[in-house]
PDB file of C-alpha atoms and ligand atoms in Angstrom:
ATOM      1  CA  MET A   1       0.000   0.000   0.000  1.00  0.00           C
ATOM      2  CA  LEU A   2       2.746   2.439   0.811  1.00  0.00           C
ATOM      3  CA  ALA A   3       5.384   0.725  -1.225  1.00  0.00           C
ATOM      4  CA  ARG A   4       6.756   2.637  -4.118  1.00  0.00           C
ATOM      5  CA  THR A   5       8.101   0.865  -7.095  1.00  0.00           C
ATOM      6  CA  GLY A   6       8.439   3.864  -9.350  1.00  0.00           C
ATOM      7  CA  SER A   7      11.345   6.141  -9.919  1.00  0.00           C
ATOM      8  CA  PHE A   8      13.003   8.267  -7.338  1.00  0.00           C
ATOM      9  CA  THR A   9      14.482  11.675  -7.469  1.00  0.00           C
ATOM     10  CA  ALA A  10      18.063  10.896  -6.802  1.00  0.00           C
ATOM     11  CA  VAL A  11      20.053  13.269  -4.739  1.00  0.00           C
ATOM     12  CA  ALA A  12      23.186  14.486  -6.442  1.00  0.00           C
ATOM     13  CA  ALA A  13      25.360  12.810  -3.859  1.00  0.00           C
ATOM     14  CA  GLY A  14      27.201   9.832  -5.213  1.00  0.00           C
ATOM     15  CA  VAL A  15      26.839   7.665  -2.167  1.00  0.00           C
ATOM     16  CA  ALA A  16      24.543   7.341   0.775  1.00  0.00           C
ATOM     17  CA  VAL A  17      25.941   9.260   3.648  1.00  0.00           C
ATOM     18  CA  LEU A  18      25.085   9.851   7.215  1.00  0.00           C
ATOM     19  CA  ALA A  19      24.494  13.504   7.653  1.00  0.00           C
ATOM     20  CA  ALA A  20      24.568  15.307  10.920  1.00  0.00           C
ATOM     21  CA  CYS A  21      21.384  17.282  11.217  1.00  0.00           C
ATOM     22  CA  GLY A  22      21.341  20.933  12.069  1.00  0.00           C
ATOM     23  CA  GLY A  23      19.067  22.539  14.567  1.00  0.00           C
ATOM     24  CA  GLY A  24      20.446  20.725  17.548  1.00  0.00           C
ATOM     25  CA  SER A  25      19.302  17.275  16.483  1.00  0.00           C
ATOM     26  CA  ASP A  26      21.735  14.407  16.206  1.00  0.00           C
ATOM     27  CA  THR A  27      19.255  12.120  14.468  1.00  0.00           C
ATOM     28  CA  PRO A  28      21.126  10.037  11.904  1.00  0.00           C
ATOM     29  CA  THR A  29      19.708  10.563   8.452  1.00  0.00           C
ATOM     30  CA  ALA A  30      20.362   8.802   5.180  1.00  0.00           C
ATOM     31  CA  THR A  31      20.657  10.697   1.945  1.00  0.00           C
ATOM     32  CA  GLN A  32      19.328   8.872  -1.074  1.00  0.00           C
ATOM     33  CA  ALA A  33      22.145   7.731  -3.333  1.00  0.00           C
ATOM     34  CA  ALA A  34      22.465   8.257  -7.056  1.00  0.00           C
ATOM     35  CA  ASP A  35      21.778   4.549  -7.617  1.00  0.00           C
ATOM     36  CA  GLY A  36      18.316   5.005  -6.139  1.00  0.00           C
ATOM     37  CA  SER A  37      19.119   3.164  -2.941  1.00  0.00           C
ATOM     38  CA  LEU A  38      17.762   4.568   0.278  1.00  0.00           C
ATOM     39  CA  ALA A  39      20.883   3.823   2.306  1.00  0.00           C
ATOM     40  CA  LYS A  40      23.726   1.414   2.702  1.00  0.00           C
ATOM     41  CA  VAL A  41      23.016  -1.412   5.112  1.00  0.00           C
ATOM     42  CA  ALA A  42      26.229  -0.519   6.934  1.00  0.00           C
ATOM     43  CA  ASP A  43      24.864   2.965   7.650  1.00  0.00           C
ATOM     44  CA  ILE A  44      22.000   1.536   9.720  1.00  0.00           C
ATOM     45  CA  PRO A  45      23.072   0.619  13.250  1.00  0.00           C
ATOM     46  CA  VAL A  46      22.326  -2.983  14.227  1.00  0.00           C
ATOM     47  CA  GLY A  47      19.667  -2.760  16.909  1.00  0.00           C
ATOM     48  CA  GLY A  48      18.742   0.715  15.748  1.00  0.00           C
ATOM     49  CA  ALA A  49      17.439   2.851  12.945  1.00  0.00           C
ATOM     50  CA  ILE A  50      18.088   5.852  10.757  1.00  0.00           C
ATOM     51  CA  ALA A  51      15.751   8.389   9.222  1.00  0.00           C
ATOM     52  CA  ALA A  52      15.502   8.378   5.449  1.00  0.00           C
ATOM     53  CA  SER A  53      13.222   9.488   2.702  1.00  0.00           C
ATOM     54  CA  ALA A  54      11.695   7.595  -0.198  1.00  0.00           C
ATOM     55  CA  GLY A  55      10.014   9.589  -2.920  1.00  0.00           C
ATOM     56  CA  GLY A  56       9.546  12.469  -0.513  1.00  0.00           C
ATOM     57  CA  GLN A  57       8.028  10.263   2.174  1.00  0.00           C
ATOM     58  CA  LYS A  58       9.743  10.259   5.562  1.00  0.00           C
ATOM     59  CA  ILE A  59      10.604   6.739   6.651  1.00  0.00           C
ATOM     60  CA  LEU A  60      12.672   4.953   9.260  1.00  0.00           C
ATOM     61  CA  LEU A  61      15.083   2.220   8.200  1.00  0.00           C
ATOM     62  CA  VAL A  62      15.534  -0.355  10.960  1.00  0.00           C
ATOM     63  CA  GLN A  63      18.155  -3.063  11.316  1.00  0.00           C
ATOM     64  CA  ALA A  64      16.925  -5.005  14.334  1.00  0.00           C
ATOM     65  CA  THR A  65      19.294  -7.872  13.559  1.00  0.00           C
ATOM     66  CA  ALA A  66      22.343  -7.765  11.336  1.00  0.00           C
ATOM     67  CA  GLY A  67      21.474  -7.838   7.653  1.00  0.00           C
ATOM     68  CA  GLU A  68      17.699  -7.707   8.122  1.00  0.00           C
ATOM     69  CA  VAL A  69      16.334  -4.295   7.233  1.00  0.00           C
ATOM     70  CA  THR A  70      12.735  -3.236   7.715  1.00  0.00           C
ATOM     71  CA  ALA A  71      11.151   0.147   7.318  1.00  0.00           C
ATOM     72  CA  TYR A  72       8.235   2.148   8.643  1.00  0.00           C
ATOM     73  CA  SER A  73       6.572   5.408   7.859  1.00  0.00           C
ATOM     74  CA  ALA A  74       8.024   8.030  10.183  1.00  0.00           C
ATOM     75  CA  ILE A  75       4.643   9.702  10.499  1.00  0.00           C
ATOM     76  CA  CYS A  76       3.356   9.244  14.029  1.00  0.00           C
ATOM     77  CA  PRO A  77      -0.122   7.686  14.094  1.00  0.00           C
ATOM     78  CA  HIS A  78      -1.052   9.948  16.995  1.00  0.00           C
ATOM     79  CA  GLN A  79      -1.036  13.402  15.400  1.00  0.00           C
ATOM     80  CA  GLY A  80       1.400  13.169  12.534  1.00  0.00           C
ATOM     81  CA  CYS A  81       4.708  14.351  13.934  1.00  0.00           C
ATOM     82  CA  THR A  82       7.896  12.823  12.588  1.00  0.00           C
ATOM     83  CA  VAL A  83       9.108   9.861  14.607  1.00  0.00           C
ATOM     84  CA  ALA A  84      12.878   9.657  15.033  1.00  0.00           C
ATOM     85  CA  PRO A  85      15.376   6.921  15.803  1.00  0.00           C
ATOM     86  CA  GLY A  86      15.875   6.531  19.531  1.00  0.00           C
ATOM     87  CA  ASN A  87      18.075   4.345  21.679  1.00  0.00           C
ATOM     88  CA  GLY A  88      17.049   0.919  20.395  1.00  0.00           C
ATOM     89  CA  GLU A  89      13.550   2.204  19.671  1.00  0.00           C
ATOM     90  CA  LEU A  90      11.661   4.820  17.672  1.00  0.00           C
ATOM     91  CA  ASP A  91      10.510   7.961  19.460  1.00  0.00           C
ATOM     92  CA  CYS A  92       8.039  10.706  18.692  1.00  0.00           C
ATOM     93  CA  PRO A  93       9.241  14.079  19.955  1.00  0.00           C
ATOM     94  CA  CYS A  94       5.800  15.677  20.110  1.00  0.00           C
ATOM     95  CA  HIS A  95       3.921  13.842  22.845  1.00  0.00           C
ATOM     96  CA  GLY A  96       6.290  11.077  23.839  1.00  0.00           C
ATOM     97  CA  SER A  97       4.973   8.048  21.983  1.00  0.00           C
ATOM     98  CA  ARG A  98       7.575   5.325  21.737  1.00  0.00           C
ATOM     99  CA  PHE A  99       7.705   2.389  19.336  1.00  0.00           C
ATOM    100  CA  ASP A 100       9.845  -0.716  19.278  1.00  0.00           C
ATOM    101  CA  LEU A 101      11.912  -1.749  16.267  1.00  0.00           C
ATOM    102  CA  THR A 102       8.913  -3.627  14.839  1.00  0.00           C
ATOM    103  CA  GLY A 103       6.903  -0.395  14.854  1.00  0.00           C
ATOM    104  CA  ALA A 104       4.691  -1.564  17.732  1.00  0.00           C
ATOM    105  CA  VAL A 105       3.634   0.887  20.433  1.00  0.00           C
ATOM    106  CA  LEU A 106       5.753   0.794  23.586  1.00  0.00           C
ATOM    107  CA  ALA A 107       4.134   3.863  25.105  1.00  0.00           C
ATOM    108  CA  GLY A 108       1.340   6.187  24.012  1.00  0.00           C
ATOM    109  CA  PRO A 109      -0.482   8.407  23.491  1.00  0.00           C
ATOM    110  CA  ALA A 110      -0.287   6.679  20.073  1.00  0.00           C
ATOM    111  CA  LYS A 111      -2.639   3.717  20.073  1.00  0.00           C
ATOM    112  CA  GLU A 112      -1.510   2.238  16.750  1.00  0.00           C
ATOM    113  CA  GLY A 113       1.914   1.192  15.606  1.00  0.00           C
ATOM    114  CA  LEU A 114       3.904   2.663  12.751  1.00  0.00           C
ATOM    115  CA  THR A 115       2.860   1.796   9.221  1.00  0.00           C
ATOM    116  CA  PRO A 116       5.246  -0.668   7.530  1.00  0.00           C
ATOM    117  CA  PHE A 117       7.038   0.469   4.384  1.00  0.00           C
ATOM    118  CA  ASP A 118       8.345  -2.156   1.969  1.00  0.00           C
ATOM    119  CA  VAL A 119      12.088  -2.258   1.435  1.00  0.00           C
ATOM    120  CA  ARG A 120      14.520  -4.853   0.184  1.00  0.00           C
ATOM    121  CA  VAL A 121      18.250  -5.368   0.517  1.00  0.00           C
ATOM    122  CA  GLU A 122      20.243  -5.791  -2.690  1.00  0.00           C
ATOM    123  CA  GLY A 123      23.939  -6.269  -2.133  1.00  0.00           C
ATOM    124  CA  ASP A 124      25.014  -3.727   0.447  1.00  0.00           C
ATOM    125  CA  ALA A 125      22.182  -1.284  -0.138  1.00  0.00           C
ATOM    126  CA  VAL A 126      18.523  -0.849   0.776  1.00  0.00           C
ATOM    127  CA  PHE A 127      15.929  -0.079  -1.901  1.00  0.00           C
ATOM    128  CA  ALA A 128      12.232   0.789  -1.699  1.00  0.00           C
ATOM    129  CA  GLY A 129       9.825  -1.944  -2.703  1.00  0.00           C
ATOM    130  CA  ALA A 130       9.370  -5.566  -1.751  1.00  0.00           C
TER     131      ALA A 130
HETATM  132  S1  FES B 201       2.217  13.115  17.325  1.00  0.00           S
HETATM  133 FE1  FES B 201       3.509  11.508  18.039  1.00  0.00          FE
HETATM  134  S2  FES B 201       3.005  11.294  20.117  1.00  0.00           S
HETATM  135 FE2  FES B 201       1.665  12.831  19.402  1.00  0.00          FE
END
């Protein structure tokens, strides 16, 4: 339903990079690579996540166990804020909802988990789509 199989607007960067965010946030963020990948697997911490974007949609790329990458919409089901990678979980900065690395609610006020987003690993990179 949320999977995109179409083309992406590739960022001019040649490789996926981790970029330090401005504005006082240290949320790791992937920049889409010229090959259309969302990130390199190695850029996603094992037992953690990074923020990324796919076709303009904010997503979270999760590597709960080494080599297995899943993704979720970063849009909080509570009131639509952007959920960010936390310490082994996914955290909404607006009202404190917390999600585990499967997108399930750990703490509200969100009552529903994060919406899955289809990704696949090809080689050392993560691409949108099943
Ligand atoms: S919008 Fe995420 S907890 Fe309220």
